[in-house]
């Protein structure tokens, strides 16, 4: 049983780079899909900081998954 009033304040969360172990804020979005399993119009999104943008883009491009890179608008 709960007594009194409890208020949960929403916490602002910074969007984080998708690179494993990176904790930097994201400034880019990499739009991609896997044509073997996704509809041609579907876009999945990975987020990237400036440092990992090229690494993630190369990974997706080498598999022919990368469709577009856009600045992250907040």
Short mmCIF file of N, CA and C in Angstrom, two decimals:
data_model
loop_
_atom_site.label_atom_id
_atom_site.label_comp_id
_atom_site.label_asym_id
_atom_site.label_seq_id
_atom_site.Cartn_x
_atom_site.Cartn_y
_atom_site.Cartn_z
N UNK A 1 0.84 -1.18 0.00
CA UNK A 1 0.00 0.00 0.00
C UNK A 1 0.88 1.24 0.00
N UNK A 2 0.56 2.17 -0.85
CA UNK A 2 1.31 3.41 -0.93
C UNK A 2 0.57 4.49 -0.15
N UNK A 3 1.31 5.27 0.56
CA UNK A 3 0.70 6.39 1.27
C UNK A 3 1.36 7.67 0.81
N UNK A 4 0.66 8.76 0.93
CA UNK A 4 1.20 10.03 0.50
C UNK A 4 1.20 10.14 -1.02
N UNK A 5 1.81 11.18 -1.51
CA UNK A 5 1.85 11.34 -2.96
C UNK A 5 3.29 11.25 -3.44
N UNK A 6 3.46 10.55 -4.48
CA UNK A 6 4.79 10.43 -5.09
C UNK A 6 4.73 11.04 -6.48
N UNK A 7 5.66 11.88 -6.76
CA UNK A 7 5.71 12.49 -8.07
C UNK A 7 6.98 12.04 -8.76
N UNK A 8 6.83 11.63 -9.98
CA UNK A 8 8.00 11.24 -10.76
C UNK A 8 8.25 12.33 -11.78
N UNK A 9 9.41 12.93 -11.66
CA UNK A 9 9.77 13.99 -12.59
C UNK A 9 10.37 13.37 -13.85
N UNK A 10 9.91 13.79 -15.01
CA UNK A 10 10.52 13.25 -16.23
C UNK A 10 11.97 13.73 -16.32
N UNK A 11 12.84 12.86 -16.72
CA UNK A 11 14.24 13.22 -16.87
C UNK A 11 14.55 13.44 -18.34
N UNK A 12 15.26 14.50 -18.60
CA UNK A 12 15.68 14.75 -19.98
C UNK A 12 16.77 13.74 -20.31
N UNK A 13 16.60 13.06 -21.40
CA UNK A 13 17.62 12.09 -21.79
C UNK A 13 18.25 12.55 -23.09
N UNK A 14 19.55 12.53 -23.09
CA UNK A 14 20.28 12.92 -24.30
C UNK A 14 20.35 11.71 -25.22
N UNK A 15 20.12 11.94 -26.48
CA UNK A 15 20.24 10.86 -27.46
C UNK A 15 21.72 10.51 -27.59
N UNK A 16 22.02 9.23 -27.54
CA UNK A 16 23.39 8.75 -27.46
C UNK A 16 23.82 8.04 -28.73
N UNK A 17 25.07 8.15 -29.04
CA UNK A 17 25.67 7.48 -30.20
C UNK A 17 25.43 5.97 -30.12
N UNK A 18 25.17 5.35 -31.27
CA UNK A 18 24.89 3.91 -31.35
C UNK A 18 26.15 3.04 -31.33
N UNK A 19 27.32 3.63 -31.44
CA UNK A 19 28.57 2.85 -31.42
C UNK A 19 28.73 2.21 -30.05
N UNK A 20 29.06 0.92 -30.03
CA UNK A 20 29.22 0.19 -28.78
C UNK A 20 30.18 0.91 -27.84
N UNK A 21 29.77 1.07 -26.61
CA UNK A 21 30.55 1.69 -25.52
C UNK A 21 30.71 3.20 -25.64
N UNK A 22 30.14 3.82 -26.64
CA UNK A 22 30.23 5.28 -26.76
C UNK A 22 29.12 5.92 -25.94
N UNK A 23 29.46 6.92 -25.18
CA UNK A 23 28.47 7.62 -24.35
C UNK A 23 28.28 9.07 -24.80
N UNK A 24 28.83 9.41 -25.94
CA UNK A 24 28.71 10.77 -26.46
C UNK A 24 27.30 11.04 -26.98
N UNK A 25 26.94 12.29 -26.98
CA UNK A 25 25.65 12.69 -27.53
C UNK A 25 25.64 12.55 -29.05
N UNK A 26 24.51 12.16 -29.57
CA UNK A 26 24.37 11.98 -31.02
C UNK A 26 24.12 13.31 -31.71
N UNK A 27 24.72 13.48 -32.88
CA UNK A 27 24.47 14.67 -33.70
C UNK A 27 24.12 14.29 -35.14
N UNK A 28 24.19 13.00 -35.46
CA UNK A 28 23.86 12.49 -36.80
C UNK A 28 22.89 11.33 -36.69
N UNK A 29 22.08 11.16 -37.73
CA UNK A 29 21.25 9.97 -37.83
C UNK A 29 21.56 9.28 -39.16
N UNK A 30 21.82 7.99 -39.06
CA UNK A 30 22.11 7.18 -40.24
C UNK A 30 20.88 6.34 -40.52
N UNK A 31 20.26 6.58 -41.66
CA UNK A 31 19.04 5.87 -42.03
C UNK A 31 19.42 4.68 -42.89
N UNK A 32 18.90 3.51 -42.54
CA UNK A 32 19.30 2.30 -43.24
C UNK A 32 18.18 1.28 -43.23
N UNK A 33 18.35 0.26 -44.05
CA UNK A 33 17.49 -0.91 -43.99
C UNK A 33 18.23 -2.11 -44.57
N UNK A 34 17.75 -3.27 -44.21
CA UNK A 34 18.28 -4.52 -44.76
C UNK A 34 17.28 -4.98 -45.80
N UNK A 35 17.61 -4.86 -47.08
CA UNK A 35 16.64 -5.17 -48.13
C UNK A 35 16.17 -6.63 -48.14
N UNK A 36 16.91 -7.51 -47.48
CA UNK A 36 16.48 -8.91 -47.42
C UNK A 36 15.31 -9.11 -46.46
N UNK A 37 15.18 -8.21 -45.48
CA UNK A 37 14.11 -8.41 -44.49
C UNK A 37 13.17 -7.21 -44.32
N UNK A 38 13.55 -6.06 -44.85
CA UNK A 38 12.72 -4.86 -44.69
C UNK A 38 12.10 -4.41 -46.01
N UNK A 39 10.92 -3.88 -45.92
CA UNK A 39 10.25 -3.22 -47.05
C UNK A 39 11.17 -2.09 -47.55
N UNK A 40 11.16 -1.79 -48.83
CA UNK A 40 12.07 -0.79 -49.40
C UNK A 40 11.89 0.61 -48.81
N UNK A 41 10.71 0.92 -48.31
CA UNK A 41 10.45 2.25 -47.73
C UNK A 41 10.82 2.34 -46.25
N UNK A 42 11.01 1.21 -45.59
CA UNK A 42 11.30 1.22 -44.16
C UNK A 42 12.70 1.76 -43.92
N UNK A 43 12.83 2.57 -42.87
CA UNK A 43 14.13 3.09 -42.48
C UNK A 43 14.33 2.84 -41.00
N UNK A 44 15.44 2.20 -40.68
CA UNK A 44 15.87 2.07 -39.30
C UNK A 44 16.87 3.20 -39.08
N UNK A 45 17.09 3.56 -37.84
CA UNK A 45 17.96 4.71 -37.56
C UNK A 45 19.01 4.34 -36.52
N UNK A 46 20.25 4.59 -36.86
CA UNK A 46 21.33 4.56 -35.89
C UNK A 46 21.73 6.00 -35.66
N UNK A 47 22.11 6.31 -34.43
CA UNK A 47 22.56 7.65 -34.09
C UNK A 47 24.08 7.65 -33.96
N UNK A 48 24.70 8.77 -34.30
CA UNK A 48 26.16 8.84 -34.25
C UNK A 48 26.64 10.18 -33.73
N UNK A 49 27.75 10.13 -32.99
CA UNK A 49 28.46 11.35 -32.63
C UNK A 49 29.39 11.67 -33.81
N UNK A 50 30.04 12.83 -33.77
CA UNK A 50 30.95 13.20 -34.86
C UNK A 50 32.07 12.17 -35.04
N UNK A 51 32.60 11.67 -33.93
CA UNK A 51 33.73 10.74 -33.99
C UNK A 51 33.36 9.41 -34.67
N UNK A 52 32.14 8.92 -34.47
CA UNK A 52 31.78 7.59 -34.97
C UNK A 52 30.89 7.59 -36.21
N UNK A 53 30.59 8.76 -36.73
CA UNK A 53 29.74 8.83 -37.93
C UNK A 53 30.32 8.01 -39.08
N UNK A 54 31.58 8.23 -39.39
CA UNK A 54 32.20 7.53 -40.52
C UNK A 54 32.30 6.03 -40.27
N UNK A 55 32.65 5.63 -39.05
CA UNK A 55 32.76 4.20 -38.72
C UNK A 55 31.42 3.49 -38.95
N UNK A 56 30.34 4.05 -38.41
CA UNK A 56 29.02 3.43 -38.56
C UNK A 56 28.56 3.46 -40.01
N UNK A 57 28.83 4.55 -40.71
CA UNK A 57 28.45 4.65 -42.13
C UNK A 57 29.20 3.60 -42.96
N UNK A 58 30.49 3.41 -42.68
CA UNK A 58 31.27 2.39 -43.40
C UNK A 58 30.72 0.99 -43.14
N UNK A 59 30.38 0.72 -41.89
CA UNK A 59 29.82 -0.59 -41.53
C UNK A 59 28.54 -0.87 -42.32
N UNK A 60 27.63 0.11 -42.33
CA UNK A 60 26.36 -0.07 -43.04
C UNK A 60 26.57 -0.10 -44.56
N UNK A 61 27.45 0.74 -45.07
CA UNK A 61 27.70 0.79 -46.52
C UNK A 61 28.30 -0.51 -47.03
N UNK A 62 29.17 -1.12 -46.25
CA UNK A 62 29.82 -2.36 -46.69
C UNK A 62 28.81 -3.49 -46.86
N UNK A 63 27.65 -3.35 -46.24
CA UNK A 63 26.58 -4.34 -46.36
C UNK A 63 25.45 -3.87 -47.29
N UNK A 64 25.65 -2.70 -47.90
CA UNK A 64 24.65 -2.08 -48.78
C UNK A 64 23.35 -1.77 -48.04
N UNK A 65 23.48 -1.39 -46.75
CA UNK A 65 22.31 -1.06 -45.93
C UNK A 65 22.08 0.45 -45.82
N UNK A 66 23.14 1.25 -45.92
CA UNK A 66 23.03 2.69 -45.69
C UNK A 66 22.23 3.36 -46.79
N UNK A 67 21.24 4.16 -46.41
CA UNK A 67 20.41 4.88 -47.38
C UNK A 67 20.69 6.38 -47.35
N UNK A 68 20.91 6.92 -46.15
CA UNK A 68 21.05 8.37 -46.04
C UNK A 68 21.65 8.73 -44.68
N UNK A 69 22.39 9.85 -44.65
CA UNK A 69 22.89 10.41 -43.40
C UNK A 69 22.34 11.82 -43.29
N UNK A 70 21.77 12.14 -42.12
CA UNK A 70 21.18 13.46 -41.90
C UNK A 70 21.63 13.99 -40.55
N UNK A 71 21.75 15.32 -40.43
CA UNK A 71 21.99 15.89 -39.10
C UNK A 71 20.79 15.54 -38.21
N UNK A 72 21.07 15.33 -36.95
CA UNK A 72 20.01 15.02 -36.00
C UNK A 72 19.34 16.32 -35.59
N UNK A 73 18.07 16.44 -35.87
CA UNK A 73 17.34 17.63 -35.46
C UNK A 73 16.65 17.32 -34.14
N UNK A 74 16.75 18.24 -33.24
CA UNK A 74 16.18 18.01 -31.89
C UNK A 74 14.96 18.82 -31.69
#
